Amino acid sequence: MDIEAKLEYIIFENKANHYVVAGFSELKTYHHFTAAGRIEHPIEDQEYVLEGDYITHPKYGEQFRIDMAKKKLPDNSDAIIHFLCGENFPTIGKKTAESIYDVLGENCLEKIHKDPKILSEVPNLSEKKIAIIKKGIQEFTGFNEAYAKLLKYGLSPRQIQMLLDTYDDVLDVIEEDCFKPYYEVYGFGYKTALKIASAIGLSNEDPRRLDAYIYELARQLSMATGNTYITFATIFSNVQGVSEELIHDSIDRLVAMQYLYVENTRIYPFTLHEDEVVIAKELKNHLFEVESVDVKERIQKVEFSLAITYDQEQKDAIQLFFDRSFMILTGGPGTGKTTTVKGILEICKEVYPDSKIQLCAPTGRASKRLAQLSNCDSRTIHSLLQWNLEDNSFGKNEEDPLDVDFIIVDEFSMVDTHLFAQLLKALPSRCRILLIGDEDQLESVGPGKVLEDLIKSNVIDTVHLKKIFRQSNGSGIVTLAKEIREETTCHYEDGVEFIERTTPKIMDALIDYVKDMDLDSMQILAPMYKGVAGIDEINRQMQVLFNPKSPQKNQMKVGTTIFRENDKVMLLKNLPDDDVYNGDIGTILEIDTKRNVISVDFTNNVVDFSTDFLYYLKHAWCISVHKSQGNEYQSVFCIVDVNAKNMLEKRLLYTAISRAKKQLYIIGNKQLFETQVKLKQKRVRQTTLQEMIAAEREVVTEKMYEAKTILDGLEDAKSGNIDGDTAISNIRSKYGI
């Protein structure tokens, strides 16, 4: 079989025999896969035609065996054909579009726009289709000479529309600097800018190529490591064959354009540095004196009404909420965080009956769970801030803040630096804040370690709940979580079962245990996608087990994945307009093979996914631990595969087991598990938020001292101890003014 695909990254290369293992993405479906075989002088971002077949490797799972790899020559006809097959031209298929291009040439769109009658030259083109094409081009407001030229550069209709919406003179902008949209337009990527650079013939020696590469490198390294900055040494080691002088010159240009920020040896993507500054400055606006309210008697009333008993730690936490403007509540599973928050909410409504309280969480599922547990309205942070997917902007900000008096954020360990900065900017200065999270869980996917930095800053009062209360079914789960936190001997009892298996036997054991279970209450978690016990292979086996092929069920192939009606799937993209978000899990209701549409039910919210959006879906019988954050399941199967040793760190395993409420099954290597849960994180994220908070606190303290000195001097003058001139002279001497 032949596959047209782009080489995304090289995993392994033997230059002696040209054997390469690399990650590819199909050009038409965006399906990502691993391929192995001979490729002479492989080039990242190069498009190839791969000849070969998909095979199942005994160790690494499914991959594409390359028999032959040929470089794909640039063909801008693809973009034009894609345009003619788009939503503006219903019933026009790929074959018809190709026929139009073959007859009328690369200027076919301009020709049709000027004289639609030219379509009559295309053989076998019906009057009905001619009318559709004519109407589609005439009514398409974005179509003009610029649009046609950008199509020839290989841009998609969506990318072109992004540029036309941003720039009045887009062709002039590109001519001046084809990388400018990459820096300034959200969603316009580095690889697309490179495509334009090649199309317009930009020299490989042009310094703007190096600038864009270094900027992309800084961004990618920040995302990959979770760091908010990188060092010059990291840049030098990753940019091969370029002198340090040229790299310094490039960084200087990027700093001047405010794309990067440099401080000593640190290099920040400009926005990440700005986000840390915003957090440090905005914090002080929410650290203010409040009128303390004694809630001891009210706590007793809540205990009676909810039929619960708070321990002293929880009572202290509730009281602290009413003594402070800003507070953090942390604790592991079963320590009563939710119960404590219920008490806070009940009392808050009584003490401040006219106040506006808003609950939120970073993910849709976490938000829904918070709403169910608290019986209050809860939203995702993105939804609350009116996030715009198209340009990554937020409708709520310092100019149009939220109308709230109290905000409570759950699962705060998942909140990254950028999102927290945006939230703080959108909060009025009167707003009091409660952050809830487990500091031992995985950090956010995006850069930063905000929860940890806030706690370590010692600026915000923090309550660490330690006592375990969840002692009903599944008490062994919270006990094991506590043992991992405290690095003591692991016990597997009362809802915890360790099933020891070698890697080849993990799948058999998993199938035996899950075959009779309720899918709605069960979730499989694994650390990696590839391999015989990886996420991809588990999902394939689970589909055979739970949703086998049937004449009564429609199915559709997307890349190498076969989706089938009744499949369990996960969304991999935020779609705020449809009120569904990255990590949401649903069930395929219907597959329309004629329209290439998959309809998914996300808990009574049905969303249709058409051609360009199908790659946002992935099977979800088994998901990654990162994707499970913010969710809880009645039963969890945690895969411990020796091939994933490098990924099995303490935080990941702790997060995995703490997703289970009643039953936890750990399948794999017990020795490996008990070794890894005691390992500290190999990489500690590099951030400067804590440092910035301390610096901002110093400035505030210094200003308070200055103000006190001035007031003391004025008081001395007022009391007659010294005359006014002497007081002013003393103040000037004090501050050197």
mmCIF file of C-alpha atoms in Angstrom, residues 322-641:
data_model
loop_
_atom_site.group_PDB
_atom_site.id
_atom_site.type_symbol
_atom_site.label_atom_id
_atom_site.label_comp_id
_atom_site.label_asym_id
_atom_site.label_seq_id
_atom_site.Cartn_x
_atom_site.Cartn_y
_atom_site.Cartn_z
ATOM 1 C CA PHE A 322 -13.863 33.439 56.349
ATOM 2 C CA ASP A 323 -10.699 35.077 57.759
ATOM 3 C CA ARG A 324 -8.756 35.485 54.510
ATOM 4 C CA SER A 325 -9.282 36.842 51.018
ATOM 5 C CA PHE A 326 -7.176 34.127 49.383
ATOM 6 C CA MET A 327 -6.660 30.531 50.474
ATOM 7 C CA ILE A 328 -5.405 27.172 49.176
ATOM 8 C CA LEU A 329 -6.872 23.829 50.271
ATOM 9 C CA THR A 330 -4.829 20.709 49.448
ATOM 10 C CA GLY A 331 -4.975 17.043 50.306
ATOM 11 C CA GLY A 332 -4.906 13.571 48.836
ATOM 12 C CA PRO A 333 -7.898 11.360 47.949
ATOM 13 C CA GLY A 334 -10.240 10.652 50.833
ATOM 14 C CA THR A 335 -9.033 13.566 52.983
ATOM 15 C CA GLY A 336 -12.371 15.382 52.798
ATOM 16 C CA LYS A 337 -11.643 18.308 50.474
ATOM 17 C CA THR A 338 -15.101 18.138 48.867
ATOM 18 C CA THR A 339 -16.858 17.760 52.235
ATOM 19 C CA THR A 340 -14.972 20.797 53.511
ATOM 20 C CA VAL A 341 -15.969 22.831 50.450
ATOM 21 C CA LYS A 342 -19.628 21.842 50.956
ATOM 22 C CA GLY A 343 -19.461 23.359 54.440
ATOM 23 C CA ILE A 344 -17.793 26.513 53.124
ATOM 24 C CA LEU A 345 -20.511 26.947 50.495
ATOM 25 C CA GLU A 346 -23.375 26.390 52.942
ATOM 26 C CA ILE A 347 -22.008 28.928 55.415
ATOM 27 C CA CYS A 348 -20.991 31.411 52.716
ATOM 28 C CA LYS A 349 -24.555 31.524 51.389
ATOM 29 C CA GLU A 350 -25.801 32.245 54.894
ATOM 30 C CA VAL A 351 -23.173 34.844 55.859
ATOM 31 C CA TYR A 352 -23.139 36.597 52.474
ATOM 32 C CA PRO A 353 -26.626 35.943 51.048
ATOM 33 C CA ASP A 354 -26.293 38.563 48.299
ATOM 34 C CA SER A 355 -22.826 37.538 47.165
ATOM 35 C CA LYS A 356 -22.082 35.898 43.833
ATOM 36 C CA ILE A 357 -20.206 32.601 44.188
ATOM 37 C CA GLN A 358 -18.707 30.903 41.135
ATOM 38 C CA LEU A 359 -17.333 27.334 41.007
ATOM 39 C CA CYS A 360 -15.061 26.219 38.172
ATOM 40 C CA ALA A 361 -12.503 23.606 37.119
ATOM 41 C CA PRO A 362 -9.998 23.237 34.260
ATOM 42 C CA THR A 363 -11.839 20.385 32.470
ATOM 43 C CA GLY A 364 -15.428 19.687 31.536
ATOM 44 C CA ARG A 365 -15.613 16.411 33.438
ATOM 45 C CA ALA A 366 -14.000 17.908 36.561
ATOM 46 C CA SER A 367 -16.458 20.792 36.413
ATOM 47 C CA LYS A 368 -19.460 18.466 36.088
ATOM 48 C CA ARG A 369 -18.205 16.332 38.987
ATOM 49 C CA LEU A 370 -17.762 19.455 41.143
ATOM 50 C CA ALA A 371 -21.321 20.576 40.339
ATOM 51 C CA GLN A 372 -22.732 17.153 41.283
ATOM 52 C CA LEU A 373 -20.823 16.956 44.545
ATOM 53 C CA SER A 374 -21.585 20.523 45.658
ATOM 54 C CA ASN A 375 -25.099 20.930 44.198
ATOM 55 C CA CYS A 376 -23.951 24.268 42.779
ATOM 56 C CA ASP A 377 -23.382 25.584 39.281
ATOM 57 C CA SER A 378 -19.904 24.929 37.993
ATOM 58 C CA ARG A 379 -18.214 25.759 34.688
ATOM 59 C CA THR A 380 -14.921 25.175 32.977
ATOM 60 C CA ILE A 381 -12.445 28.024 33.360
ATOM 61 C CA HIS A 382 -12.376 28.471 29.579
ATOM 62 C CA SER A 383 -16.160 28.711 29.425
ATOM 63 C CA LEU A 384 -16.255 31.120 32.360
ATOM 64 C CA LEU A 385 -13.709 33.401 30.680
ATOM 65 C CA GLN A 386 -15.555 33.190 27.323
ATOM 66 C CA TRP A 387 -12.618 31.699 25.481
ATOM 67 C CA ASN A 388 -12.586 32.138 21.706
ATOM 68 C CA LEU A 389 -11.156 29.071 19.982
ATOM 69 C CA GLU A 390 -10.428 30.888 16.729
ATOM 70 C CA ASP A 391 -7.934 33.410 18.087
ATOM 71 C CA ASN A 392 -7.226 32.052 21.595
ATOM 72 C CA SER A 393 -8.602 35.208 23.201
ATOM 73 C CA PHE A 394 -10.746 35.578 26.309
ATOM 74 C CA GLY A 395 -13.911 37.662 26.366
ATOM 75 C CA LYS A 396 -13.552 38.270 30.103
ATOM 76 C CA ASN A 397 -10.471 40.260 31.112
ATOM 77 C CA GLU A 398 -9.359 43.362 33.013
ATOM 78 C CA GLU A 399 -11.457 45.548 30.715
ATOM 79 C CA ASP A 400 -14.591 43.405 31.088
ATOM 80 C CA PRO A 401 -14.170 41.481 34.359
ATOM 81 C CA LEU A 402 -16.363 38.765 35.809
ATOM 82 C CA ASP A 403 -19.130 39.836 38.182
ATOM 83 C CA VAL A 404 -18.222 37.541 41.086
ATOM 84 C CA ASP A 405 -17.476 37.985 44.785
ATOM 85 C CA PHE A 406 -16.070 34.508 45.480
ATOM 86 C CA ILE A 407 -14.446 32.041 43.104
ATOM 87 C CA ILE A 408 -13.621 28.419 43.939
ATOM 88 C CA VAL A 409 -11.322 26.533 41.555
ATOM 89 C CA ASP A 410 -11.125 22.730 41.851
ATOM 90 C CA GLU A 411 -8.393 20.440 40.453
ATOM 91 C CA PHE A 412 -6.061 23.418 40.470
ATOM 92 C CA SER A 413 -2.935 21.287 39.928
ATOM 93 C CA MET A 414 -4.073 21.032 36.280
ATOM 94 C CA VAL A 415 -4.108 24.819 35.753
ATOM 95 C CA ASP A 416 -1.108 26.130 33.833
ATOM 96 C CA THR A 417 0.605 29.510 33.992
ATOM 97 C CA HIS A 418 -1.212 31.103 31.059
ATOM 98 C CA LEU A 419 -4.694 30.057 32.133
ATOM 99 C CA PHE A 420 -4.230 31.245 35.712
ATOM 100 C CA ALA A 421 -2.909 34.607 34.497
ATOM 101 C CA GLN A 422 -6.021 35.043 32.350
ATOM 102 C CA LEU A 423 -8.289 34.087 35.254
ATOM 103 C CA LEU A 424 -6.656 36.566 37.624
ATOM 104 C CA LYS A 425 -6.928 39.370 35.059
ATOM 105 C CA ALA A 426 -10.654 38.696 34.737
ATOM 106 C CA LEU A 427 -11.389 38.794 38.482
ATOM 107 C CA PRO A 428 -12.491 42.055 40.127
ATOM 108 C CA SER A 429 -10.215 43.197 42.960
ATOM 109 C CA ARG A 430 -13.000 42.524 45.497
ATOM 110 C CA CYS A 431 -13.137 38.837 44.558
ATOM 111 C CA ARG A 432 -11.996 36.331 47.183
ATOM 112 C CA ILE A 433 -10.325 33.152 45.972
ATOM 113 C CA LEU A 434 -10.210 29.507 47.081
ATOM 114 C CA LEU A 435 -7.954 27.101 45.167
ATOM 115 C CA ILE A 436 -8.378 23.339 45.704
ATOM 116 C CA GLY A 437 -5.939 20.706 44.524
ATOM 117 C CA ASP A 438 -3.633 17.816 45.269
ATOM 118 C CA GLU A 439 -0.027 18.972 45.097
ATOM 119 C CA ASP A 440 1.226 15.397 44.603
ATOM 120 C CA GLN A 441 -0.690 14.863 41.352
ATOM 121 C CA LEU A 442 0.699 15.439 37.874
ATOM 122 C CA GLU A 443 1.374 19.025 36.927
ATOM 123 C CA SER A 444 -0.544 20.836 34.221
ATOM 124 C CA VAL A 445 -0.104 19.827 30.593
ATOM 125 C CA GLY A 446 0.893 23.404 29.734
ATOM 126 C CA PRO A 447 4.024 25.110 31.137
ATOM 127 C CA GLY A 448 4.319 25.944 34.808
ATOM 128 C CA LYS A 449 3.789 24.469 38.264
ATOM 129 C CA VAL A 450 1.451 27.118 39.574
ATOM 130 C CA LEU A 451 -0.004 25.278 42.574
ATOM 131 C CA GLU A 452 3.436 24.283 43.862
ATOM 132 C CA ASP A 453 4.866 27.783 43.332
ATOM 133 C CA LEU A 454 1.933 29.455 45.106
ATOM 134 C CA ILE A 455 2.267 27.150 48.112
ATOM 135 C CA LYS A 456 6.045 27.552 48.345
ATOM 136 C CA SER A 457 5.797 31.337 48.074
ATOM 137 C CA ASN A 458 4.327 31.373 51.621
ATOM 138 C CA VAL A 459 2.230 34.364 50.610
ATOM 139 C CA ILE A 460 -1.099 32.515 50.532
ATOM 140 C CA ASP A 461 -2.482 30.697 53.580
ATOM 141 C CA THR A 462 -2.579 26.981 52.818
ATOM 142 C CA VAL A 463 -4.336 24.146 54.631
ATOM 143 C CA HIS A 464 -2.990 20.617 54.046
ATOM 144 C CA LEU A 465 -5.667 18.029 54.876
ATOM 145 C CA LYS A 466 -3.985 14.780 55.953
ATOM 146 C CA LYS A 467 -6.511 12.596 57.765
ATOM 147 C CA ILE A 468 -8.235 9.985 55.561
ATOM 148 C CA PHE A 469 -12.011 9.798 55.908
ATOM 149 C CA ARG A 470 -13.064 7.605 52.993
ATOM 150 C CA GLN A 471 -13.287 4.338 54.923
ATOM 151 C CA SER A 472 -16.167 2.593 53.156
ATOM 152 C CA ASN A 473 -15.743 0.505 50.005
ATOM 153 C CA GLY A 474 -12.333 1.050 48.482
ATOM 154 C CA SER A 475 -10.581 2.229 51.630
ATOM 155 C CA GLY A 476 -7.472 0.420 50.463
ATOM 156 C CA ILE A 477 -7.178 2.868 47.538
ATOM 157 C CA VAL A 478 -6.764 5.941 49.729
ATOM 158 C CA THR A 479 -4.469 3.973 52.038
ATOM 159 C CA LEU A 480 -2.232 3.062 49.083
ATOM 160 C CA ALA A 481 -2.267 6.683 47.900
ATOM 161 C CA LYS A 482 -1.181 7.792 51.373
ATOM 162 C CA GLU A 483 1.587 5.184 51.407
ATOM 163 C CA ILE A 484 2.869 6.436 48.064
ATOM 164 C CA ARG A 485 2.779 10.048 49.303
ATOM 165 C CA GLU A 486 4.715 9.080 52.418
ATOM 166 C CA GLU A 487 6.973 6.592 50.581
ATOM 167 C CA THR A 488 6.184 3.702 52.914
ATOM 168 C CA THR A 489 5.550 0.017 52.167
ATOM 169 C CA CYS A 490 2.683 -0.547 49.719
ATOM 170 C CA HIS A 491 -0.308 -2.671 50.762
ATOM 171 C CA TYR A 492 -2.965 -4.037 48.413
ATOM 172 C CA GLU A 493 -6.224 -4.633 50.275
ATOM 173 C CA ASP A 494 -9.840 -3.428 50.659
ATOM 174 C CA GLY A 495 -10.504 -2.558 47.022
ATOM 175 C CA VAL A 496 -6.962 -2.901 45.657
ATOM 176 C CA GLU A 497 -5.777 -5.962 43.745
ATOM 177 C CA PHE A 498 -2.355 -6.341 42.150
ATOM 178 C CA ILE A 499 -2.372 -8.789 39.220
ATOM 179 C CA GLU A 500 1.239 -9.717 38.459
ATOM 180 C CA ARG A 501 1.839 -10.367 34.769
ATOM 181 C CA THR A 502 4.693 -10.136 32.280
ATOM 182 C CA THR A 503 4.155 -7.706 29.398
ATOM 183 C CA PRO A 504 2.918 -10.337 26.876
ATOM 184 C CA LYS A 505 0.348 -11.590 29.412
ATOM 185 C CA ILE A 506 -1.053 -8.201 30.485
ATOM 186 C CA MET A 507 -3.668 -8.148 27.718
ATOM 187 C CA ASP A 508 -5.012 -11.642 28.523
ATOM 188 C CA ALA A 509 -5.417 -10.731 32.196
ATOM 189 C CA LEU A 510 -7.083 -7.448 31.334
ATOM 190 C CA ILE A 511 -9.624 -9.116 29.041
ATOM 191 C CA ASP A 512 -10.426 -11.743 31.694
ATOM 192 C CA TYR A 513 -11.180 -9.095 34.294
ATOM 193 C CA VAL A 514 -13.090 -6.531 32.192
ATOM 194 C CA LYS A 515 -15.214 -8.799 29.973
ATOM 195 C CA ASP A 516 -18.171 -8.866 32.387
ATOM 196 C CA MET A 517 -17.836 -5.353 33.796
ATOM 197 C CA ASP A 518 -20.032 -2.286 33.344
ATOM 198 C CA LEU A 519 -18.340 0.000 30.827
ATOM 199 C CA ASP A 520 -19.862 3.162 32.299
ATOM 200 C CA SER A 521 -18.214 2.626 35.682
ATOM 201 C CA MET A 522 -14.841 1.310 34.510
ATOM 202 C CA GLN A 523 -11.757 2.948 33.010
ATOM 203 C CA ILE A 524 -8.409 1.515 31.846
ATOM 204 C CA LEU A 525 -5.334 3.747 32.275
ATOM 205 C CA ALA A 526 -1.943 3.176 30.660
ATOM 206 C CA PRO A 527 1.245 5.295 30.530
ATOM 207 C CA MET A 528 2.103 5.000 26.815
ATOM 208 C CA TYR A 529 0.395 4.595 23.445
ATOM 209 C CA LYS A 530 2.678 2.122 21.692
ATOM 210 C CA GLY A 531 3.489 -1.505 22.490
ATOM 211 C CA VAL A 532 1.561 -4.729 23.041
ATOM 212 C CA ALA A 533 0.220 -3.328 26.331
ATOM 213 C CA GLY A 534 -0.065 0.254 25.116
ATOM 214 C CA ILE A 535 -3.182 2.406 24.828
ATOM 215 C CA ASP A 536 -3.623 1.864 21.080
ATOM 216 C CA GLU A 537 -3.454 -1.942 21.255
ATOM 217 C CA ILE A 538 -5.682 -2.126 24.354
ATOM 218 C CA ASN A 539 -8.306 -0.017 22.582
ATOM 219 C CA ARG A 540 -8.210 -2.306 19.547
ATOM 220 C CA GLN A 541 -8.736 -5.353 21.751
ATOM 221 C CA MET A 542 -11.488 -3.666 23.767
ATOM 222 C CA GLN A 543 -13.347 -2.779 20.571
ATOM 223 C CA VAL A 544 -13.289 -6.464 19.544
ATOM 224 C CA LEU A 545 -14.505 -7.436 23.020
ATOM 225 C CA PHE A 546 -17.177 -4.834 23.682
ATOM 226 C CA ASN A 547 -18.215 -3.608 20.235
ATOM 227 C CA PRO A 548 -17.394 -6.172 17.526
ATOM 228 C CA LYS A 549 -18.088 -5.679 13.837
ATOM 229 C CA SER A 550 -21.742 -6.147 12.944
ATOM 230 C CA PRO A 551 -23.939 -5.654 9.840
ATOM 231 C CA GLN A 552 -26.228 -3.560 12.062
ATOM 232 C CA LYS A 553 -23.492 -1.046 12.880
ATOM 233 C CA ASN A 554 -21.963 1.462 10.475
ATOM 234 C CA GLN A 555 -18.230 2.024 10.681
ATOM 235 C CA MET A 556 -15.654 4.375 9.201
ATOM 236 C CA LYS A 557 -11.877 4.189 8.806
ATOM 237 C CA VAL A 558 -9.926 7.310 9.806
ATOM 238 C CA GLY A 559 -6.237 6.706 9.156
ATOM 239 C CA THR A 560 -5.632 3.266 10.683
ATOM 240 C CA THR A 561 -8.432 3.607 13.239
ATOM 241 C CA ILE A 562 -11.822 2.026 12.601
ATOM 242 C CA PHE A 563 -14.649 3.863 14.361
ATOM 243 C CA ARG A 564 -17.906 1.974 14.871
ATOM 244 C CA GLU A 565 -21.328 2.917 16.183
ATOM 245 C CA ASN A 566 -21.459 2.372 19.987
ATOM 246 C CA ASP A 567 -17.684 2.920 20.328
ATOM 247 C CA LYS A 568 -16.420 4.710 23.438
ATOM 248 C CA VAL A 569 -14.437 7.763 22.292
ATOM 249 C CA MET A 570 -12.599 10.757 23.714
ATOM 250 C CA LEU A 571 -12.389 14.293 22.370
ATOM 251 C CA LEU A 572 -8.832 15.622 21.866
ATOM 252 C CA LYS A 573 -9.737 19.280 21.239
ATOM 253 C CA ASN A 574 -11.581 22.065 23.017
ATOM 254 C CA LEU A 575 -14.773 22.928 21.134
ATOM 255 C CA PRO A 576 -16.362 25.670 23.248
ATOM 256 C CA ASP A 577 -19.097 26.438 20.700
ATOM 257 C CA ASP A 578 -20.400 22.889 21.218
ATOM 258 C CA ASP A 579 -19.748 22.988 24.991
ATOM 259 C CA VAL A 580 -17.382 20.010 24.810
ATOM 260 C CA TYR A 581 -13.739 20.024 25.805
ATOM 261 C CA ASN A 582 -10.456 18.151 25.513
ATOM 262 C CA GLY A 583 -10.762 14.946 27.566
ATOM 263 C CA ASP A 584 -14.560 14.626 27.408
ATOM 264 C CA ILE A 585 -15.688 11.027 26.807
ATOM 265 C CA GLY A 586 -18.747 10.037 24.791
ATOM 266 C CA THR A 587 -20.345 7.277 22.726
ATOM 267 C CA ILE A 588 -20.704 7.155 18.948
ATOM 268 C CA LEU A 589 -24.433 7.285 18.222
ATOM 269 C CA GLU A 590 -24.380 7.294 14.441
ATOM 270 C CA ILE A 591 -21.960 7.154 11.516
ATOM 271 C CA ASP A 592 -23.155 8.653 8.237
ATOM 272 C CA THR A 593 -20.836 7.075 5.671
ATOM 273 C CA LYS A 594 -22.271 9.134 2.805
ATOM 274 C CA ARG A 595 -21.547 12.487 4.446
ATOM 275 C CA ASN A 596 -18.482 11.227 6.404
ATOM 276 C CA VAL A 597 -20.007 12.415 9.665
ATOM 277 C CA ILE A 598 -19.646 10.793 13.092
ATOM 278 C CA SER A 599 -22.223 11.807 15.735
ATOM 279 C CA VAL A 600 -21.050 11.488 19.343
ATOM 280 C CA ASP A 601 -23.168 11.706 22.496
ATOM 281 C CA PHE A 602 -21.291 13.492 25.298
ATOM 282 C CA THR A 603 -23.775 12.926 28.155
ATOM 283 C CA ASN A 604 -26.900 14.118 26.329
ATOM 284 C CA ASN A 605 -24.939 16.631 24.229
ATOM 285 C CA VAL A 606 -24.710 15.284 20.654
ATOM 286 C CA VAL A 607 -21.912 16.722 18.486
ATOM 287 C CA ASP A 608 -21.341 16.000 14.776
ATOM 288 C CA PHE A 609 -17.767 15.535 13.542
ATOM 289 C CA SER A 610 -17.194 15.969 9.807
ATOM 290 C CA THR A 611 -14.116 15.252 7.671
ATOM 291 C CA ASP A 612 -11.724 17.894 9.027
ATOM 292 C CA PHE A 613 -12.640 17.144 12.647
ATOM 293 C CA LEU A 614 -12.575 13.350 12.695
ATOM 294 C CA TYR A 615 -8.968 13.316 13.901
ATOM 295 C CA TYR A 616 -10.149 15.020 17.125
ATOM 296 C CA LEU A 617 -11.611 11.656 18.195
ATOM 297 C CA LYS A 618 -9.809 8.707 19.770
ATOM 298 C CA HIS A 619 -11.010 5.436 21.298
ATOM 299 C CA ALA A 620 -11.368 5.709 25.052
ATOM 300 C CA TRP A 621 -11.755 2.294 26.643
ATOM 301 C CA CYS A 622 -8.134 2.942 27.570
ATOM 302 C CA ILE A 623 -6.758 6.467 28.019
ATOM 303 C CA SER A 624 -3.560 8.062 29.276
ATOM 304 C CA VAL A 625 -3.136 8.995 32.932
ATOM 305 C CA HIS A 626 -2.817 12.662 31.927
ATOM 306 C CA LYS A 627 -6.214 12.514 30.212
ATOM 307 C CA SER A 628 -7.801 11.004 33.325
ATOM 308 C CA GLN A 629 -6.954 13.948 35.584
ATOM 309 C CA GLY A 630 -9.967 15.637 37.106
ATOM 310 C CA ASN A 631 -12.079 12.490 36.733
ATOM 311 C CA GLU A 632 -13.059 9.665 39.066
ATOM 312 C CA TYR A 633 -14.271 6.175 38.179
ATOM 313 C CA GLN A 634 -15.856 3.404 40.227
ATOM 314 C CA SER A 635 -13.239 0.916 38.960
ATOM 315 C CA VAL A 636 -9.817 1.605 37.464
ATOM 316 C CA PHE A 637 -7.350 -0.723 35.738
ATOM 317 C CA CYS A 638 -3.802 0.659 35.920
ATOM 318 C CA ILE A 639 -1.255 -0.873 33.506
ATOM 319 C CA VAL A 640 2.343 -1.159 34.773
ATOM 320 C CA ASP A 641 4.411 -2.208 31.748
#
